[in-house]
Phi, psi and omega in degrees: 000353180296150171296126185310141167235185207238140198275113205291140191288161184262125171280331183060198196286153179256138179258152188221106206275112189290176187270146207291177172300167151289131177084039158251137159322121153305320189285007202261318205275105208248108189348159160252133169274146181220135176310156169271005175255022201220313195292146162275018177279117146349300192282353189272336172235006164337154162269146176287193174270003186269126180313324205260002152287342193048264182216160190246045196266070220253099198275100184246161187288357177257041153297179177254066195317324172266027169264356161233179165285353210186169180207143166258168170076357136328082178309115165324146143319165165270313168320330175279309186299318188304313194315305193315291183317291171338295190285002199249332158298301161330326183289308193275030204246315175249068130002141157272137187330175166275314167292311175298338206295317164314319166306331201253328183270324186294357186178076202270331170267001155306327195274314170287329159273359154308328209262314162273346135306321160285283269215339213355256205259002193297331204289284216252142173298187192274118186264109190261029173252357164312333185281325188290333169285351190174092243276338166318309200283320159325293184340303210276315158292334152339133171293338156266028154308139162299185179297098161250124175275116163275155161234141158246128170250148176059066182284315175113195165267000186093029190259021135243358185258342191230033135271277177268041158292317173302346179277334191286130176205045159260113212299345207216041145279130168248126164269113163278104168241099175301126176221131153315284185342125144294336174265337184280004170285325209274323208272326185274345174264006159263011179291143144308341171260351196284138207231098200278346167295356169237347193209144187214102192282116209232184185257153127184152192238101160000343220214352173303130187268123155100359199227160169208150174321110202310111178102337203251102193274181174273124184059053166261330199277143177281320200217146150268122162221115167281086198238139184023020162259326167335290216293013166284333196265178181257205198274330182297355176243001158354273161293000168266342174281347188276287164327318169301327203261325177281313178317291218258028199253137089058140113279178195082345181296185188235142143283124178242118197240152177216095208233164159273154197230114235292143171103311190334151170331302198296331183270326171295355190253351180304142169253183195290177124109354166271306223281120168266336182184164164326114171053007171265128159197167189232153197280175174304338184261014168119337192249151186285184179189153132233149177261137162258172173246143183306284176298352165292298182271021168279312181293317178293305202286329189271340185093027179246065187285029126303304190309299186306330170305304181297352159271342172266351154274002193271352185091124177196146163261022160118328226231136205240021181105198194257162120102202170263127170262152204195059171204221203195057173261167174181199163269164199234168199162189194252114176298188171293311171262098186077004200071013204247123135050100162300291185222151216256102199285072178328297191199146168185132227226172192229116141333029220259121158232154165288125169263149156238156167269081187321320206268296195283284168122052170266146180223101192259103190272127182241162178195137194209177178243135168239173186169135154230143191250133177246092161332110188288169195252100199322169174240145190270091145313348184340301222258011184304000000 
């Protein structure tokens, strides 16, 4: 159902002249090349239309590393990985107490309607790049799309469900926005956009045994969107949310996951008194975060949480090769259903970017995961 994708005009190098000496030929003076990943022409840095491109921002080694905000494709340094390790001992050195951890862990959308009670729509922008990450959600909104169901779980105040929806212009997508949260349900059916004729904002906890999303039957759903909520849950709910989400899809339906990804900033700034388990820790106001590793959650999405445990217990040191990996490796093993797979691993690519502070002459490594997961498609033994 992806939009193909389209390929940018090659602009090629911009020449650029300095102006001449006095008493020098003009005709003397020989352009300067400056790469197109250098140039501040836009279009030179566009993300492409291929999701798993990320970005064409490139850090070569005689750049200037503070002459941009960001860089795409960007390996940590050893200095940032030892710093990283350091700090990933300090953490785990101060545990969060046994008593909160129960506390934090027994009722996790207690935390969440805190947070949406402090925060209602302010905290997170509108995420308008869903379509360039996941060229599906064009597709799907097109007026000549067939009848399509979305579900967003961890839906939010709606700062993925109504940017598209604003894009939409199929009469008969319905978006299904799913939250454990109660205040954040209350906060998207009290939007100026919410539209019950596209969209219907429910209660539901991802991880609930035994349940399916209000309205929602088995194997109705078209796209599944997952955008930074999984690393919410803790690893003991992994697989029933995984089971849940394969129960109401489609087959052939899709998963669009956008998650944190171990090593990231966010995880290294953690202080003592966060850390609950390997990459689980929990924030201040009370709500959880994990970072995964790329063949960890390739493994969870296939249904092999053996497999998947065992890159987190196995010991890892940050580091997944340079740049963006992109392809639909992942562990191998015996699935869950029939020996086969839950789900068929499209793509799932690691994000890395440099951010820097030009002014501090600071420098901030983010990684984060994208990925679509395809519900397989049974196979007809009939004739077996």
């Amino acid at each position: 159902m992806d939009v193909p994708a389209e390929t940018p005009p090659d602009l090629g190098a911009l020449d650029i002249a300095s102006p001449p000496e006095p008493g020098q030929d003009r005709g003397a003076i020989e352009p300067v090349a400056v790469p197109p990943h250098r140039s501040h022409d836009p279009r030179d840095n566009l993300k492409r239309s291929n999701p798993f491109q990320f970005g064409s921002r490139y850090l070569l080694e005689d750049d200037d590393v503070f002459e941009f905000n960001a860089w795409d494709h960007v390996e940590t340094d050893a200095a940032y990985r030892e710093y990283a390790e350091v700090q990933f001992a300090k953490q785990r050195e101060h545990p969060v107490a046994e008593f909160d951890k129960k506390r934090f862990n027994s009722d996790p959308a207690k935390w969440w309607d805190l947070f949406y009670r402090n925060n209602t729509t302010n905290f997170f922008k509108n995420r308008k790049w869903l379509h360039q990450e996941f060229p599906i959600l064009t597709t799907v909104t097109q007026a000549n799309s067939p009848p399509t169901t979305l579900l967003e779980v961890g839906a939010g105040a709606g700062n993925t469900a109504f940017p598209v929806l604003a894009h939409n212009q199929n009469p008969h997508l319905k978006i299904h926005a799913i939250d454990f949260s109660k205040k954040a349900i209350e906060l998207i059916r009290e939007s100026e956009h919410y539209d019950p004729q596209h969209i219907q904002a429910d209660v539901w906890d991802i991880a609930s045994p035994d349940s399916l999303p209000p309205n929602i039957t088995e194997n109705s759903v078209d796209i599944v969107l997952l955008i930074f909520i999984f690393s919410a849950l803790s690893p003991d709910q992994w697989a029933q949310a995984v089971r849940n989400i394969h129960r109401v899809l489609k087959p052939g339906g899709e998963v669009c996951l956008r998650d944190y990804g171990r090593g990231d900033l966010a995880q290294v700034r953690f202080k003592k008194g966060r850390w609950m388990e390997d990459n689980f820790y929990v924030r201040g106001d009370g709500t959880r975060v994990y970072f995964f590793e790329k063949e960890e959650l390739a493994g969870i999405w296939r249904g092999k949480m053996e497999g998947a445990l065992a890159v987190v217990e196995g010991g890892r040191d940050g580091a997944e090769g340079s740049g963006i990996e992109s392809d639909a490796g992942g562990q191998e093993g015996e699935g869950q259903e029939g020996g086969e797979d839950l789900f068929e691993v499209v793509n799932l690519g690691v994000d890395r970017r440099l951010l820097v502070n030009r002014q501090r002459k600071l420098k901030m490594y983010r990684c984060w995961l994208q990925g679509r997961f395809r519900k397989r498609v049974p196979t007809d033994r009939s004739g077996i």
